[in-house]
Amino acid sequence: MKNKVESLLAGAWITAFTATLGSLFFSEVMNYVPCDLCWVQRIFMYPLAVILAVAAVKKDAGAVKYTLPLSLIGAGIALYHYLIQKVPAIQEQGSACGIVPCNAQYINWFGFITIPFLALTAFTIISVLLIMVMRTVKRG
């Protein structure tokens, strides 16, 4: 059980760290200016990279109590952002998002992979791994 929890926490941290580096790559290397919703998603992802690193090193399954809510809220925001980009009925809401409209798509790989989709994927992976940690600890 202990090794499984360690592996799950490490996986969640690697995902959060990769997402953090990815967002910095897009803004600092590719010079994509983040919209307001992108900034909010960063507010939820960046602490996860730090907290999950500490949790993985200390083998602290208790970190799930405060990292899972961050991840779930971040996933909700990323889903909303993705819907603004892809659903015509609500696309107009994204045009008044700030300096950069939230419906702007810097990338659109295969017609559906955008930056909010990548964030949603990362938040979902982190959430699933953290739920698995919770269940593993409960089974004890």
PDB file of N, CA and C in Angstrom, residues 53-97:
ATOM      1  N   ALA A  53       4.822  18.113  -4.601  1.00  0.00           N
ATOM      2  CA  ALA A  53       6.244  17.767  -4.486  1.00  0.00           C
ATOM      3  C   ALA A  53       6.581  17.455  -3.029  1.00  0.00           C
ATOM      4  N   VAL A  54       6.124  18.313  -2.128  1.00  0.00           N
ATOM      5  CA  VAL A  54       6.368  18.091  -0.696  1.00  0.00           C
ATOM      6  C   VAL A  54       5.669  16.810  -0.240  1.00  0.00           C
ATOM      7  N   ALA A  55       4.431  16.613  -0.675  1.00  0.00           N
ATOM      8  CA  ALA A  55       3.681  15.408  -0.292  1.00  0.00           C
ATOM      9  C   ALA A  55       4.370  14.148  -0.795  1.00  0.00           C
ATOM     10  N   ALA A  56       4.891  14.184  -2.012  1.00  0.00           N
ATOM     11  CA  ALA A  56       5.570  13.008  -2.572  1.00  0.00           C
ATOM     12  C   ALA A  56       6.860  12.711  -1.816  1.00  0.00           C
ATOM     13  N   VAL A  57       7.619  13.747  -1.497  1.00  0.00           N
ATOM     14  CA  VAL A  57       8.881  13.550  -0.770  1.00  0.00           C
ATOM     15  C   VAL A  57       8.615  13.044   0.645  1.00  0.00           C
ATOM     16  N   LYS A  58       7.629  13.628   1.315  1.00  0.00           N
ATOM     17  CA  LYS A  58       7.323  13.237   2.696  1.00  0.00           C
ATOM     18  C   LYS A  58       6.401  12.020   2.775  1.00  0.00           C
ATOM     19  N   LYS A  59       5.933  11.556   1.613  1.00  0.00           N
ATOM     20  CA  LYS A  59       5.008  10.410   1.553  1.00  0.00           C
ATOM     21  C   LYS A  59       3.753  10.696   2.380  1.00  0.00           C
ATOM     22  N   ASP A  60       3.221  11.901   2.202  1.00  0.00           N
ATOM     23  CA  ASP A  60       2.101  12.393   2.999  1.00  0.00           C
ATOM     24  C   ASP A  60       0.788  12.275   2.231  1.00  0.00           C
ATOM     25  N   ALA A  61       0.060  11.191   2.463  1.00  0.00           N
ATOM     26  CA  ALA A  61      -1.233  10.987   1.808  1.00  0.00           C
ATOM     27  C   ALA A  61      -2.270  11.989   2.304  1.00  0.00           C
ATOM     28  N   GLY A  62      -2.033  12.593   3.449  1.00  0.00           N
ATOM     29  CA  GLY A  62      -2.955  13.593   3.984  1.00  0.00           C
ATOM     30  C   GLY A  62      -3.051  14.842   3.125  1.00  0.00           C
ATOM     31  N   ALA A  63      -2.095  15.029   2.245  1.00  0.00           N
ATOM     32  CA  ALA A  63      -2.114  16.193   1.355  1.00  0.00           C
ATOM     33  C   ALA A  63      -3.320  16.178   0.425  1.00  0.00           C
ATOM     34  N   VAL A  64      -3.924  15.013   0.264  1.00  0.00           N
ATOM     35  CA  VAL A  64      -5.103  14.897  -0.610  1.00  0.00           C
ATOM     36  C   VAL A  64      -6.212  15.830  -0.135  1.00  0.00           C
ATOM     37  N   LYS A  65      -6.316  16.021   1.179  1.00  0.00           N
ATOM     38  CA  LYS A  65      -7.384  16.853   1.743  1.00  0.00           C
ATOM     39  C   LYS A  65      -7.360  18.273   1.188  1.00  0.00           C
ATOM     40  N   TYR A  66      -6.191  18.807   0.918  1.00  0.00           N
ATOM     41  CA  TYR A  66      -6.126  20.179   0.418  1.00  0.00           C
ATOM     42  C   TYR A  66      -5.689  20.285  -1.030  1.00  0.00           C
ATOM     43  N   THR A  67      -5.210  19.223  -1.641  1.00  0.00           N
ATOM     44  CA  THR A  67      -4.857  19.294  -3.059  1.00  0.00           C
ATOM     45  C   THR A  67      -6.015  18.887  -3.966  1.00  0.00           C
ATOM     46  N   LEU A  68      -6.836  17.954  -3.523  1.00  0.00           N
ATOM     47  CA  LEU A  68      -7.968  17.529  -4.354  1.00  0.00           C
ATOM     48  C   LEU A  68      -8.944  18.682  -4.612  1.00  0.00           C
ATOM     49  N   PRO A  69      -9.313  19.487  -3.608  1.00  0.00           N
ATOM     50  CA  PRO A  69     -10.193  20.624  -3.914  1.00  0.00           C
ATOM     51  C   PRO A  69      -9.575  21.599  -4.928  1.00  0.00           C
ATOM     52  N   LEU A  70      -8.281  21.879  -4.794  1.00  0.00           N
ATOM     53  CA  LEU A  70      -7.613  22.750  -5.770  1.00  0.00           C
ATOM     54  C   LEU A  70      -7.728  22.175  -7.175  1.00  0.00           C
ATOM     55  N   SER A  71      -7.489  20.885  -7.282  1.00  0.00           N
ATOM     56  CA  SER A  71      -7.517  20.226  -8.579  1.00  0.00           C
ATOM     57  C   SER A  71      -8.922  20.196  -9.174  1.00  0.00           C
ATOM     58  N   LEU A  72      -9.916  19.912  -8.363  1.00  0.00           N
ATOM     59  CA  LEU A  72     -11.291  19.856  -8.862  1.00  0.00           C
ATOM     60  C   LEU A  72     -11.797  21.235  -9.287  1.00  0.00           C
ATOM     61  N   ILE A  73     -11.479  22.252  -8.513  1.00  0.00           N
ATOM     62  CA  ILE A  73     -11.878  23.617  -8.889  1.00  0.00           C
ATOM     63  C   ILE A  73     -11.168  24.025 -10.178  1.00  0.00           C
ATOM     64  N   GLY A  74      -9.877  23.723 -10.266  1.00  0.00           N
ATOM     65  CA  GLY A  74      -9.122  24.019 -11.487  1.00  0.00           C
ATOM     66  C   GLY A  74      -9.705  23.313 -12.696  1.00  0.00           C
ATOM     67  N   ALA A  75     -10.127  22.064 -12.516  1.00  0.00           N
ATOM     68  CA  ALA A  75     -10.738  21.309 -13.615  1.00  0.00           C
ATOM     69  C   ALA A  75     -12.045  21.968 -14.058  1.00  0.00           C
ATOM     70  N   GLY A  76     -12.830  22.429 -13.102  1.00  0.00           N
ATOM     71  CA  GLY A  76     -14.081  23.107 -13.441  1.00  0.00           C
ATOM     72  C   GLY A  76     -13.847  24.378 -14.247  1.00  0.00           C
ATOM     73  N   ILE A  77     -12.854  25.149 -13.842  1.00  0.00           N
ATOM     74  CA  ILE A  77     -12.527  26.381 -14.565  1.00  0.00           C
ATOM     75  C   ILE A  77     -12.001  26.051 -15.964  1.00  0.00           C
ATOM     76  N   ALA A  78     -11.149  25.038 -16.061  1.00  0.00           N
ATOM     77  CA  ALA A  78     -10.606  24.636 -17.365  1.00  0.00           C
ATOM     78  C   ALA A  78     -11.716  24.137 -18.288  1.00  0.00           C
ATOM     79  N   LEU A  79     -12.667  23.387 -17.738  1.00  0.00           N
ATOM     80  CA  LEU A  79     -13.793  22.906 -18.543  1.00  0.00           C
ATOM     81  C   LEU A  79     -14.621  24.083 -19.058  1.00  0.00           C
ATOM     82  N   TYR A  80     -14.920  25.018 -18.179  1.00  0.00           N
ATOM     83  CA  TYR A  80     -15.670  26.214 -18.582  1.00  0.00           C
ATOM     84  C   TYR A  80     -14.923  26.963 -19.684  1.00  0.00           C
ATOM     85  N   HIS A  81     -13.624  27.131 -19.510  1.00  0.00           N
ATOM     86  CA  HIS A  81     -12.799  27.832 -20.496  1.00  0.00           C
ATOM     87  C   HIS A  81     -12.822  27.096 -21.838  1.00  0.00           C
ATOM     88  N   TYR A  82     -12.709  25.779 -21.792  1.00  0.00           N
ATOM     89  CA  TYR A  82     -12.740  24.981 -23.017  1.00  0.00           C
ATOM     90  C   TYR A  82     -14.095  25.119 -23.717  1.00  0.00           C
ATOM     91  N   LEU A  83     -15.169  25.111 -22.935  1.00  0.00           N
ATOM     92  CA  LEU A  83     -16.506  25.268 -23.519  1.00  0.00           C
ATOM     93  C   LEU A  83     -16.669  26.638 -24.167  1.00  0.00           C
ATOM     94  N   ILE A  84     -16.097  27.672 -23.550  1.00  0.00           N
ATOM     95  CA  ILE A  84     -16.132  29.011 -24.151  1.00  0.00           C
ATOM     96  C   ILE A  84     -15.460  28.980 -25.526  1.00  0.00           C
ATOM     97  N   GLN A  85     -14.394  28.205 -25.654  1.00  0.00           N
ATOM     98  CA  GLN A  85     -13.684  28.137 -26.928  1.00  0.00           C
ATOM     99  C   GLN A  85     -14.417  27.310 -27.976  1.00  0.00           C
ATOM    100  N   LYS A  86     -15.105  26.266 -27.558  1.00  0.00           N
ATOM    101  CA  LYS A  86     -15.612  25.283 -28.517  1.00  0.00           C
ATOM    102  C   LYS A  86     -17.124  25.259 -28.724  1.00  0.00           C
ATOM    103  N   VAL A  87     -17.897  25.830 -27.820  1.00  0.00           N
ATOM    104  CA  VAL A  87     -19.356  25.784 -27.951  1.00  0.00           C
ATOM    105  C   VAL A  87     -19.847  27.146 -28.453  1.00  0.00           C
ATOM    106  N   PRO A  88     -20.366  27.181 -29.671  1.00  0.00           N
ATOM    107  CA  PRO A  88     -20.770  28.463 -30.266  1.00  0.00           C
ATOM    108  C   PRO A  88     -21.761  29.259 -29.413  1.00  0.00           C
ATOM    109  N   ALA A  89     -22.653  28.595 -28.703  1.00  0.00           N
ATOM    110  CA  ALA A  89     -23.672  29.294 -27.914  1.00  0.00           C
ATOM    111  C   ALA A  89     -23.073  30.146 -26.798  1.00  0.00           C
ATOM    112  N   ILE A  90     -21.911  29.786 -26.300  1.00  0.00           N
ATOM    113  CA  ILE A  90     -21.307  30.570 -25.208  1.00  0.00           C
ATOM    114  C   ILE A  90     -19.983  31.217 -25.605  1.00  0.00           C
ATOM    115  N   GLN A  91     -19.589  31.118 -26.867  1.00  0.00           N
ATOM    116  CA  GLN A  91     -18.320  31.700 -27.306  1.00  0.00           C
ATOM    117  C   GLN A  91     -18.262  33.204 -27.108  1.00  0.00           C
ATOM    118  N   GLU A  92     -19.385  33.882 -27.249  1.00  0.00           N
ATOM    119  CA  GLU A  92     -19.393  35.335 -27.117  1.00  0.00           C
ATOM    120  C   GLU A  92     -19.008  35.786 -25.716  1.00  0.00           C
ATOM    121  N   GLN A  93     -19.267  34.958 -24.694  1.00  0.00           N
ATOM    122  CA  GLN A  93     -18.893  35.308 -23.323  1.00  0.00           C
ATOM    123  C   GLN A  93     -17.384  35.473 -23.196  1.00  0.00           C
ATOM    124  N   GLY A  94     -16.637  34.738 -23.978  1.00  0.00           N
ATOM    125  CA  GLY A  94     -15.184  34.775 -23.881  1.00  0.00           C
ATOM    126  C   GLY A  94     -14.551  35.985 -24.514  1.00  0.00           C
ATOM    127  N   SER A  95     -15.310  36.723 -25.318  1.00  0.00           N
ATOM    128  CA  SER A  95     -14.709  37.866 -25.998  1.00  0.00           C
ATOM    129  C   SER A  95     -14.499  39.051 -25.063  1.00  0.00           C
ATOM    130  N   ALA A  96     -15.192  39.089 -23.941  1.00  0.00           N
ATOM    131  CA  ALA A  96     -15.068  40.193 -22.989  1.00  0.00           C
ATOM    132  C   ALA A  96     -14.254  39.784 -21.770  1.00  0.00           C
ATOM    133  N   CYS A  97     -13.331  38.892 -21.958  1.00  0.00           N
ATOM    134  CA  CYS A  97     -12.586  38.284 -20.861  1.00  0.00           C
ATOM    135  C   CYS A  97     -11.468  39.176 -20.329  1.00  0.00           C
TER     136      CYS A  97
END
